[in-house]
Short mmCIF file of C-alpha atoms in Angstrom, two decimals:
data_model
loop_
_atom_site.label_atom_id
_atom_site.label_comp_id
_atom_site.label_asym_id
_atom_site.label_seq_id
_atom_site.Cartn_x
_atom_site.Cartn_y
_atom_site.Cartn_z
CA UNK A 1 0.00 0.00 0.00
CA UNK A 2 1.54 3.61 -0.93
CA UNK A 3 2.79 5.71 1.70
CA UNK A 4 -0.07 7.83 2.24
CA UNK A 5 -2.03 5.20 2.64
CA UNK A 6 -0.08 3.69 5.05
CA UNK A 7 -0.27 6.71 7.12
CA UNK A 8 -3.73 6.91 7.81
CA UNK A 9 -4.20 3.84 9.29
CA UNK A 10 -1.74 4.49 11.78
CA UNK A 11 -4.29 5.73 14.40
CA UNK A 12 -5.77 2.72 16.51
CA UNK A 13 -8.92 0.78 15.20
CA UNK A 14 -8.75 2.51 11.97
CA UNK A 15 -8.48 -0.87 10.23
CA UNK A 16 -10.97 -2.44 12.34
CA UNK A 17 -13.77 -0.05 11.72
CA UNK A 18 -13.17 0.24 7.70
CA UNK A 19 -13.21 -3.70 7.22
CA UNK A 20 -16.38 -3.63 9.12
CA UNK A 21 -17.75 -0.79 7.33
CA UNK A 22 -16.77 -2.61 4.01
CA UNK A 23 -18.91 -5.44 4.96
CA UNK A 24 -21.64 -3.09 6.10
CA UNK A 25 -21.69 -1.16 2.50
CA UNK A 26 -22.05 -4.41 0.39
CA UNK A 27 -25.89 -4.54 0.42
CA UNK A 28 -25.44 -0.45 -0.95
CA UNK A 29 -24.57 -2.70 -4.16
CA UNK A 30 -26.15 -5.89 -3.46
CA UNK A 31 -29.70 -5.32 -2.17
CA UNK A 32 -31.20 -3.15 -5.34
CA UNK A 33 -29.33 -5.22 -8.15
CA UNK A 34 -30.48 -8.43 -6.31
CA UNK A 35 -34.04 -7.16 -6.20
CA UNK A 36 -34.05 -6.12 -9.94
CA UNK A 37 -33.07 -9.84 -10.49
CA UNK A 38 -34.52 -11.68 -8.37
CA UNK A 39 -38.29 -10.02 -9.46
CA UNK A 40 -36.75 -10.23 -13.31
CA UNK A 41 -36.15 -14.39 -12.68
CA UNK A 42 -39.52 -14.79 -11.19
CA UNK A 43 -42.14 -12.75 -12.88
CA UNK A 44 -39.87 -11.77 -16.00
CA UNK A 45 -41.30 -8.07 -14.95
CA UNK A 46 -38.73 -5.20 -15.65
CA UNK A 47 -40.92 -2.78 -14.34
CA UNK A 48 -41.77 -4.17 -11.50
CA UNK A 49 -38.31 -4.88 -10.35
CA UNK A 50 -36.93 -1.20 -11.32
CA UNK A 51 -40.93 -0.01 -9.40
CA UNK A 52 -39.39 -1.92 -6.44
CA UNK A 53 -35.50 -0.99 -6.76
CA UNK A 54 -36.77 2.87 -7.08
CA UNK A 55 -38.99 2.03 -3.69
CA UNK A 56 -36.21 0.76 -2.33
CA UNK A 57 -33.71 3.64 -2.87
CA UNK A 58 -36.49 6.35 -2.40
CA UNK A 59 -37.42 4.74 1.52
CA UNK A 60 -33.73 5.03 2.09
CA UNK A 61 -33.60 8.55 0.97
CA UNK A 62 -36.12 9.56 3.09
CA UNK A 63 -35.05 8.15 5.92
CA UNK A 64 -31.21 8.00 5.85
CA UNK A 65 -31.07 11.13 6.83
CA UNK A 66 -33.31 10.95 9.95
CA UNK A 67 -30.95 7.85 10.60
CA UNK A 68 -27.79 9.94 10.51
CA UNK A 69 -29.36 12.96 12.49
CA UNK A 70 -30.25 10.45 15.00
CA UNK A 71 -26.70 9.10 15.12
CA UNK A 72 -25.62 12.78 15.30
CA UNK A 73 -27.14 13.43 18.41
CA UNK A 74 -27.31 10.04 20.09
CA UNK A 75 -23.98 7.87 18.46
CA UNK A 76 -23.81 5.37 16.24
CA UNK A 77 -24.12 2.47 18.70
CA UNK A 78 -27.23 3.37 19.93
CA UNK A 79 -29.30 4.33 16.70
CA UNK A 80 -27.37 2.00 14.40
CA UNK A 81 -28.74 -1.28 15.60
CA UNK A 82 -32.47 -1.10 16.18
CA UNK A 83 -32.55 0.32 12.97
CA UNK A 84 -30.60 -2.69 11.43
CA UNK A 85 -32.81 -5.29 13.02
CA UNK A 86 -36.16 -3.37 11.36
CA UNK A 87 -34.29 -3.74 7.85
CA UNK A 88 -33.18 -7.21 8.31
CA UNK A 89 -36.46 -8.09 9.36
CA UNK A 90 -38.36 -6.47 6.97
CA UNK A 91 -35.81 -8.13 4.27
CA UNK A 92 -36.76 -11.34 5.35
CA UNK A 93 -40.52 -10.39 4.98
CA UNK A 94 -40.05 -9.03 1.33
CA UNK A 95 -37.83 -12.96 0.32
CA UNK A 96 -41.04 -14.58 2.11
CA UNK A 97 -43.65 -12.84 -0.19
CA UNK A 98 -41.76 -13.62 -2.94
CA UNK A 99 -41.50 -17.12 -2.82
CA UNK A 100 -44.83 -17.45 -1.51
CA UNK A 101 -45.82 -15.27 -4.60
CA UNK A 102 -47.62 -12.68 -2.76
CA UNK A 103 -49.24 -9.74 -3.86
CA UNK A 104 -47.44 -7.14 -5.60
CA UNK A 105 -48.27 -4.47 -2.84
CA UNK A 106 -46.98 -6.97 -0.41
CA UNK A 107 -43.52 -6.48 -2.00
CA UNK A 108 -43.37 -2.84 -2.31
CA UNK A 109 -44.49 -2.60 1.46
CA UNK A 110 -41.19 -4.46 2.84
CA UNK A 111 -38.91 -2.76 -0.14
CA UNK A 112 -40.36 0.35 1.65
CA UNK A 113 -39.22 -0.64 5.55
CA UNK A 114 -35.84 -2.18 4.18
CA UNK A 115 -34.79 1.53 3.50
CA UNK A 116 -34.25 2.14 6.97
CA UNK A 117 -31.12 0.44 6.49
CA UNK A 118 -28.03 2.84 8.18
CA UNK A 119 -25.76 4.65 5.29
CA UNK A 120 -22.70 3.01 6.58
CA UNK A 121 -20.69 4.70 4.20
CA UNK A 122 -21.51 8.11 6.15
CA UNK A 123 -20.69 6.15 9.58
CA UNK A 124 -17.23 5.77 8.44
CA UNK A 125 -16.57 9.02 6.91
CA UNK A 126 -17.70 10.61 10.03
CA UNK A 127 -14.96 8.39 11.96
CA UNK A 128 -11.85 9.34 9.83
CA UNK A 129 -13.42 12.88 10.12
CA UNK A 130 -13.05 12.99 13.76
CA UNK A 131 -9.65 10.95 13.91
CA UNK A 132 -7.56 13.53 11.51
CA UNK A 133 -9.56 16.66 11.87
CA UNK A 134 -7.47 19.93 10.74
CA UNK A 135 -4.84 17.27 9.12
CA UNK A 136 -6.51 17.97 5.22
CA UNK A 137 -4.02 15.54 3.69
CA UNK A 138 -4.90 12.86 5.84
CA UNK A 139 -8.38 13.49 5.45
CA UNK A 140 -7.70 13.76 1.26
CA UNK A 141 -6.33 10.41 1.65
CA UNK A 142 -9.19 8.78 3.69
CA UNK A 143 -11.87 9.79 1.85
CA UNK A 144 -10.28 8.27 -1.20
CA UNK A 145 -9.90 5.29 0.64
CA UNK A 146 -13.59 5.04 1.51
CA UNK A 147 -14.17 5.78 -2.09
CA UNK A 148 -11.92 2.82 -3.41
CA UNK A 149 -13.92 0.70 -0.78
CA UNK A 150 -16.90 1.61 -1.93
CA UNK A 151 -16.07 1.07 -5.76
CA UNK A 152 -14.49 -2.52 -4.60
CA UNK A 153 -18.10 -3.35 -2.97
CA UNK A 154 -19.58 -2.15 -6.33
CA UNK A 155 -17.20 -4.83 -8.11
CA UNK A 156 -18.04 -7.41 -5.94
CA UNK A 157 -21.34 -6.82 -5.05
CA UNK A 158 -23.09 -7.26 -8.23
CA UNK A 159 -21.01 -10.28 -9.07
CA UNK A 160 -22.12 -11.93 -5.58
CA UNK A 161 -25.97 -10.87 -5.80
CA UNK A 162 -26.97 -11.93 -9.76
CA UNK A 163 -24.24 -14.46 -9.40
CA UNK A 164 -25.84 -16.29 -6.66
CA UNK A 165 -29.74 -15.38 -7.90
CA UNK A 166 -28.71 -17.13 -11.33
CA UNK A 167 -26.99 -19.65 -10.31
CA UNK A 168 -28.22 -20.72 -6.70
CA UNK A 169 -31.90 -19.05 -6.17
CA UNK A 170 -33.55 -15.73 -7.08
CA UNK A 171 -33.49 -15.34 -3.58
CA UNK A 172 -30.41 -15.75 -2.67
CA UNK A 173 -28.48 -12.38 -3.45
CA UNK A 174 -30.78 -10.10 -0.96
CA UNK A 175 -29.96 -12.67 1.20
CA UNK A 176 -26.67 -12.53 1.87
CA UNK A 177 -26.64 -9.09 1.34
CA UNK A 178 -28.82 -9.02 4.89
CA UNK A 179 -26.05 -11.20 6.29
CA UNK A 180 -23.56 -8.77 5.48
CA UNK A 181 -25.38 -5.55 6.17
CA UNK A 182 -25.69 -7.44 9.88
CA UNK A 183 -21.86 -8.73 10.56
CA UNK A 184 -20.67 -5.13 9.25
CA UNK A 185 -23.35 -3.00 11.39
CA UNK A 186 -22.89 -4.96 14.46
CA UNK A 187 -18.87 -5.65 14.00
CA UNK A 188 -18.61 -1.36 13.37
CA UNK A 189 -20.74 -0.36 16.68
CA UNK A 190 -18.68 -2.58 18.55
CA UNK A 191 -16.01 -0.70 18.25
CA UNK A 192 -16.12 2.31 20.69
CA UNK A 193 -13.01 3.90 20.56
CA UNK A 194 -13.33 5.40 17.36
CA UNK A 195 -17.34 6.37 17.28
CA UNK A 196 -17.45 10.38 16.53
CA UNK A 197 -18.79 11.84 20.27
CA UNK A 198 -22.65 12.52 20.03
CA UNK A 199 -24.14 16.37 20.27
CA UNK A 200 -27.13 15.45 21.68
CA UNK A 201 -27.85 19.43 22.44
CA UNK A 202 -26.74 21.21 19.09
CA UNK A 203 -28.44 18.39 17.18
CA UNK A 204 -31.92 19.00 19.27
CA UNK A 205 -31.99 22.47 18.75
CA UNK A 206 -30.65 22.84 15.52
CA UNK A 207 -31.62 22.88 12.01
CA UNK A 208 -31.41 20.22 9.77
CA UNK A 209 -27.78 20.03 7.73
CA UNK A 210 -29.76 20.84 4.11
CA UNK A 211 -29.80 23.86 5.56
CA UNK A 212 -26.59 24.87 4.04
CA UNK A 213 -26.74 26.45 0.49
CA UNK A 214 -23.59 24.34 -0.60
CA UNK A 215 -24.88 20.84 0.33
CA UNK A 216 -28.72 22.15 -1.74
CA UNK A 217 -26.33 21.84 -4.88
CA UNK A 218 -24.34 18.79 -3.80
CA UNK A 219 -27.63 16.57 -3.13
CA UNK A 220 -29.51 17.98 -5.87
CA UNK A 221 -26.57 17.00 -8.51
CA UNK A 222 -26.26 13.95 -7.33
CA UNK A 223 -29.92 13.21 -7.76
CA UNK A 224 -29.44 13.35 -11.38
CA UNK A 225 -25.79 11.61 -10.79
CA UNK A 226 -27.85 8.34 -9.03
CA UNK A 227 -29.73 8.67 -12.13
CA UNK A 228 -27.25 8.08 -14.40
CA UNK A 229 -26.35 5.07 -11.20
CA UNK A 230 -29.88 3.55 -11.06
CA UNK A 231 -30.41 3.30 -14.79
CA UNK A 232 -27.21 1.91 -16.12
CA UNK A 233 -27.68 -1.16 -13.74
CA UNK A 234 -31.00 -1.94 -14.71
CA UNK A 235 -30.48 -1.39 -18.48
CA UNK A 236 -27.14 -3.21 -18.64
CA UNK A 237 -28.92 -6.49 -16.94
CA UNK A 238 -31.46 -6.47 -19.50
CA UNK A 239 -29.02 -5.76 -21.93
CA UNK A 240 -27.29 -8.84 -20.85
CA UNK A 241 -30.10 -10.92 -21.09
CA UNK A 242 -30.68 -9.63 -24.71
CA UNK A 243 -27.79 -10.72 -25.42
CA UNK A 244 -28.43 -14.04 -24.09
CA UNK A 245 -25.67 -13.55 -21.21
CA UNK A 246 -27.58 -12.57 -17.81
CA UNK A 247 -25.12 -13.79 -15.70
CA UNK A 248 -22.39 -11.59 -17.22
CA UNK A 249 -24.35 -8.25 -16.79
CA UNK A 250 -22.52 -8.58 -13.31
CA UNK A 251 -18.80 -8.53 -14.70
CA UNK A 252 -19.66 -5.58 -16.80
CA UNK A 253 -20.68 -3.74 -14.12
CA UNK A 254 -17.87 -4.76 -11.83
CA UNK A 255 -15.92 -2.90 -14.84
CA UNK A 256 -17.79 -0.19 -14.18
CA UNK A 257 -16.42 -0.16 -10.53
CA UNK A 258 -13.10 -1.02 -11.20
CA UNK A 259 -12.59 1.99 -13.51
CA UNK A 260 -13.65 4.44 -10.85
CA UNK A 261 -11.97 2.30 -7.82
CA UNK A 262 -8.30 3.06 -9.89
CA UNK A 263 -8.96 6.66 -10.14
CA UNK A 264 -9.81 6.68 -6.85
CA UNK A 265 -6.48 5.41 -6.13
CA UNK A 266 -5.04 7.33 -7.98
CA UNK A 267 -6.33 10.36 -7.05
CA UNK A 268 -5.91 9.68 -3.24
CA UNK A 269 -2.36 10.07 -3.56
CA UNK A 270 -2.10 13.41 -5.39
CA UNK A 271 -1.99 16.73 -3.59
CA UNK A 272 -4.06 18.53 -5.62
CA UNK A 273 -4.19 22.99 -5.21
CA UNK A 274 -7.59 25.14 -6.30
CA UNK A 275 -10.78 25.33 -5.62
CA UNK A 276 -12.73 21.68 -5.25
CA UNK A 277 -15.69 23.65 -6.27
CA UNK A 278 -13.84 23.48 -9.75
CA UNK A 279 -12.62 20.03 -9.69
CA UNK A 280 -16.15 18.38 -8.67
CA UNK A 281 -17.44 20.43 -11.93
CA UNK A 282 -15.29 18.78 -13.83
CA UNK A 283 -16.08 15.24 -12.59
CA UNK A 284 -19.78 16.06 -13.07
CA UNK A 285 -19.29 17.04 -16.84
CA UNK A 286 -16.71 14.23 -17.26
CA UNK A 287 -19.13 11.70 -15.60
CA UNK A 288 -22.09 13.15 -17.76
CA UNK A 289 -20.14 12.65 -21.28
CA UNK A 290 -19.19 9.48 -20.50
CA UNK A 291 -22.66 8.46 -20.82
CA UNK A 292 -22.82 8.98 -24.41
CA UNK A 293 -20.94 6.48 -26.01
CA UNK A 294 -23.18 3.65 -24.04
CA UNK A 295 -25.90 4.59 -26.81
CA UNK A 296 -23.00 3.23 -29.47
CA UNK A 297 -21.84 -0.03 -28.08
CA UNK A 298 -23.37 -3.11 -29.96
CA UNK A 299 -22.29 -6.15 -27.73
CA UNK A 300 -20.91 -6.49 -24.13
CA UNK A 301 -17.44 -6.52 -24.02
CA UNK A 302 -17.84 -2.99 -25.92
CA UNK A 303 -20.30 -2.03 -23.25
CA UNK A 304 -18.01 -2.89 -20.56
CA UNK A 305 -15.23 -0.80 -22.22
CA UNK A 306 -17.22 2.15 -22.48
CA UNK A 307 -17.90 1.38 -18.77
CA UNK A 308 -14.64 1.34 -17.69
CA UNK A 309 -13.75 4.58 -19.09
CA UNK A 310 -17.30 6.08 -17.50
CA UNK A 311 -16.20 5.11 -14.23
CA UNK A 312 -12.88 6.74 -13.65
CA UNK A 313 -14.50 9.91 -13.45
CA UNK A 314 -17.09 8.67 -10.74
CA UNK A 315 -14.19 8.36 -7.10
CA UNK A 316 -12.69 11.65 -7.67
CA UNK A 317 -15.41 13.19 -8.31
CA UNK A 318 -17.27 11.91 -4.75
CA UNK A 319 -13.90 12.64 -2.96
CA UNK A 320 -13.95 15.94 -3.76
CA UNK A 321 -17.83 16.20 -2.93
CA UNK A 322 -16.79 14.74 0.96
CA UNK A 323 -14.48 17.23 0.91
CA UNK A 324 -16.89 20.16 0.20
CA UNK A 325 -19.70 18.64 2.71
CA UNK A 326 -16.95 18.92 5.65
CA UNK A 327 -16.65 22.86 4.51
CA UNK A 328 -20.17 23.36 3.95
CA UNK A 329 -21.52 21.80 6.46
CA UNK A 330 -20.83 21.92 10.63
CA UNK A 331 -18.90 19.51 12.82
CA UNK A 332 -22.01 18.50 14.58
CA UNK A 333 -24.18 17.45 11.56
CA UNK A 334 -21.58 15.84 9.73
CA UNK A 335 -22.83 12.36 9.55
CA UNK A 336 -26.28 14.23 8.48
CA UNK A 337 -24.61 16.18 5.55
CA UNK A 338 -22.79 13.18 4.46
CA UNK A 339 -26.23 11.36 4.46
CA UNK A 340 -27.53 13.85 2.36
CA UNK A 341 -25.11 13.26 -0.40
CA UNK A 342 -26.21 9.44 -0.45
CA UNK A 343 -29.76 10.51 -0.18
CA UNK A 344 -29.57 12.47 -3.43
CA UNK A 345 -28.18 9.63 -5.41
CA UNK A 346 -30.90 7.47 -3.54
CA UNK A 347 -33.43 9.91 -5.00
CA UNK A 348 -31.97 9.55 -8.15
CA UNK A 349 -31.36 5.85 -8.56
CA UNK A 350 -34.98 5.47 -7.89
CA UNK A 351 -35.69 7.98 -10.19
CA UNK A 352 -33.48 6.28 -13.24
CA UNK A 353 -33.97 2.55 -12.44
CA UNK A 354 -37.57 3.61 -12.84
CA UNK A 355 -37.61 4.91 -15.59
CA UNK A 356 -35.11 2.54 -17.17
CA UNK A 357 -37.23 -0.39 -16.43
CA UNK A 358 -40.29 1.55 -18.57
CA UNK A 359 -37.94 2.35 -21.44
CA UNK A 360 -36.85 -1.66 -21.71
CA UNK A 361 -40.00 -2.71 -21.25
CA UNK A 362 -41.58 -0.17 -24.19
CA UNK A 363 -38.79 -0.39 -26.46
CA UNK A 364 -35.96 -2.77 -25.30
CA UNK A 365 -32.26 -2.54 -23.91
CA UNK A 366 -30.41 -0.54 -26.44
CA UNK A 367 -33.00 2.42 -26.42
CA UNK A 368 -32.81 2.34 -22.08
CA UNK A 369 -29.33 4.18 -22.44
CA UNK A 370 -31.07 7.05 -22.70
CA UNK A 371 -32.21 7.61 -19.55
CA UNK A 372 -28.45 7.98 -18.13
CA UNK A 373 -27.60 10.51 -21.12
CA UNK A 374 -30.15 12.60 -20.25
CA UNK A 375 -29.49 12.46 -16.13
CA UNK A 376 -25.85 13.54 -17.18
CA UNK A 377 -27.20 16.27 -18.73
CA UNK A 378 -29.07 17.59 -16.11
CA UNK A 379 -26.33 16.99 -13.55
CA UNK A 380 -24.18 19.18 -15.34
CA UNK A 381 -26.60 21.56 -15.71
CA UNK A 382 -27.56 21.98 -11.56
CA UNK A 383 -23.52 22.01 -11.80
CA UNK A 384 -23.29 24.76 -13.54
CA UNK A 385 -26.32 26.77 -12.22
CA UNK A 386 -25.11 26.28 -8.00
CA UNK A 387 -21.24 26.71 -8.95
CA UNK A 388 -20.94 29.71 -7.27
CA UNK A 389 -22.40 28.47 -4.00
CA UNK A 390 -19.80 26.05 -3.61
CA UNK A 391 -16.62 27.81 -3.91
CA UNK A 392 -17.13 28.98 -0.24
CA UNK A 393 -18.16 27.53 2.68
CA UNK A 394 -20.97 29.58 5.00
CA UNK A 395 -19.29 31.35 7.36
CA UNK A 396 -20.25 32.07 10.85
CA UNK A 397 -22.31 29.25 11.33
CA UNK A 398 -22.66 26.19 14.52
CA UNK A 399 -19.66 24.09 13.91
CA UNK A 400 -18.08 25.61 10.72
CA UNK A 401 -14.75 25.05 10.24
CA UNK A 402 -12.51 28.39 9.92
CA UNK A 403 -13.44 31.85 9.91
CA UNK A 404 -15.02 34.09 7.63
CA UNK A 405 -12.55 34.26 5.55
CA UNK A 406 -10.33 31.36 6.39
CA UNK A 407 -10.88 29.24 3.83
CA UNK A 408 -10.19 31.78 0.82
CA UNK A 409 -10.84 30.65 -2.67
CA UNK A 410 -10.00 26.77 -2.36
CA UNK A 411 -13.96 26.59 -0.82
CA UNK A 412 -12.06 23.47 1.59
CA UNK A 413 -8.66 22.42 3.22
CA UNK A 414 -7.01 25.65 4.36
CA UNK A 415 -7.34 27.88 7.91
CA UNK A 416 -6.13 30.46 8.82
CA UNK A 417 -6.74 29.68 12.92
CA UNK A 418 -4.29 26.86 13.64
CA UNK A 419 -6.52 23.95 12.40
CA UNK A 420 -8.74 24.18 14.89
CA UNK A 421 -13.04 24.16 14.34
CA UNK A 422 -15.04 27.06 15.33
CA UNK A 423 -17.07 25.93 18.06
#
């Protein structure tokens, strides 16, 4: 591992708490692909499966960040269980009604409750956060770190979930992605040392973190960027099956992943100058022409090419949005503003898988890579319409970090008061 990754896992139980949080993100890949097909094997239904994926991601957008504003003001350990249990258990209820071929508003009724499930991804953010506050390298470093882990569940993930549905039973990829979701959440709460310290006080009397004109344009972006998310899985599995190849659809996506998990790695190690405000532009217009030669490829292994190259604008361009959450956003409803992030792409992957299961359905695979051209399209243009909010962070407010004007033109990373947050 290069040097400055090394480094940051020199603190104690830093290692502990990200191989438990990389257990705990694999149903964030796992749950809505195996859904798609599992309802795909058994009914043959694309729009029902991308109706139940888009329930799925839009419970967890409305609730995530309830979750993480709980875990704000209470701690992880506390919040982060019960909640688990109600997912797991209403994952087992949704697997039940589908082998017992229930009614369809039976399944959309669990899909619904299984969004309670804990952004984990947020959980461990907020722990390097608190480790290497002030230290912006460090914190560079991490967050490209949790970005490679997440990429390296969305590489897996897929592979494990249609893998097993296919070959084992439609079942069985939710399945184990409940096992995993419960080892991870469990194994991470365990693990006290490193939990961020609750604000039970700020958090009561304060205002939500969307508060902040900076994270608006973050989690409205990245509803159209889980868009472009939500609608290339479900079109590329269909794809797949036209092609007579199912089972493949997930190594093309694990492509996908691995593109943006080396630019992630990449990028982690580079000590980049200017304003992030400029930099996440750029990965939203890079990410939103990469959609467009999807419309082009005829077969799969030139779909998974034109994958690749789509993905290795997707790492940087979410550690650079971490990056501008910690500026916009204060100490105390960190975990919240993280949240928010995921809950925009949740918003938006229920948005596109939607609406890519309805343009299969009408008019096949091919024509589905649409919807993600268009999402780009629109991400770039909230990009370019909210720019100017993000090149500086609010000043003056509960938990900023840095004064008014300590944070000049690069919008994150430098102060002026000796590292320290302004209480």
């Amino acid at each position: 591992m290069p040097s400055p990754y090394r480094a940051i896992f020199a603190a104690p139980g830093t290692t502990s708490f990200s191989v438990a949080g990389f257990l705990g993100r694999m149903p964030l890949s796992m749950m809505g692909i195996g859904i798609v097909t599992m309802i795909s094997q058994v009914t043959g239904r694309y729009g029902l499966a991308g109706a139940l994926s888009a329930t799925l991601a839009m419970s967890a957008a409305v609730l995530g960040p309830l979750v993480s504003r709980l875990v704000d003001r209470h701690g992880q350990r506390r919040v982060l269980r019960p909640v688990t249990l109600v997912s797991l258990v209403a994952a087992a209820g949704l697997l039940l009604c589908v082998q017992q071929k229930a009614p369809d508003w039976t399944l959309f009724v669990f899909t619904a409750v299984i969004g309670c499930v804990p952004s984990v991804g947020a959980m461990t953010r907020a722990r390097w956060a608190e480790i290497y506050r002030g230290e912006e390298r460090r914190l560079h470093t991490a967050y490209s770190w949790e970005s490679i882990v997440d990429e390296t569940c969305f590489i897996f993930g897929p592979i494990l979930s249609i893998g097993l549905s296919t070959a084992w039973f439609p079942e069985a990829g939710p399945l184990f992605a409940g096992v995993f979701l419960a080892i991870g959440v469990f194994w991470l709460t365990s693990q006290r040392a490193t939990e961020p310290v609750p604000h039970p006080q700020q958090g009561a009397r304060g205002s939500s973190a969307l508060r902040s004109p900076g994270l608006q344009v973050l989690a409205l972006a990245f509803v159209a960027t889980g868009a472009i998310f939500g609608s290339v899985d479900v079109v590329t599995v269909a794809f797949a099956e036209e092609q007579g190849q199912k089972a493949a659809a997930s190594l093309v996506l694990a492509v996908y992943a691995l593109g943006s998990g080396l630019a992630g790695a990449v990028f982690g190690l580079l000590h980049l100058k200017g304003e992030p405000s400029r930099r996440w532009l750029l990965g939203i217009c890079a990410m939103a022409v990469s959609m467009i030669p999807l419309l082009l490829a005829g077969n799969l292994p030139l779909l998974a090419v034109a994958l690749f190259v789509a993905g290795l604008s997707i790492a940087p361009t979410m550690v650079t949005t971490m990056a501008l959450v910690e500026a916009h956003v204060p100490r105390t409803k960190l975990t919240e503003g993280m949240t928010w992030t995921g809950t925009g792409l949740a918003v938006g992957v229920a948005l596109g898988s939607s609406a890519a299961g309805w343009v299969v359905d009408a008019s096949g695979a091919k024509a589905g890579y649409v919807v993600p051209v268009v999402s780009g399209a629109l991400a770039v243009a909230v990009g370019l319409l909210g720019h100017r909010r993000l090149r500086r962070p609010v000043p003056n407010r509960e938990g900023q970090r840095g004064h008014d004007d300590s944070s000049g033109d690069s919008g994150v990373g430098e102060r002026q008061d000796g590292g320290q947050p302004v209480a």
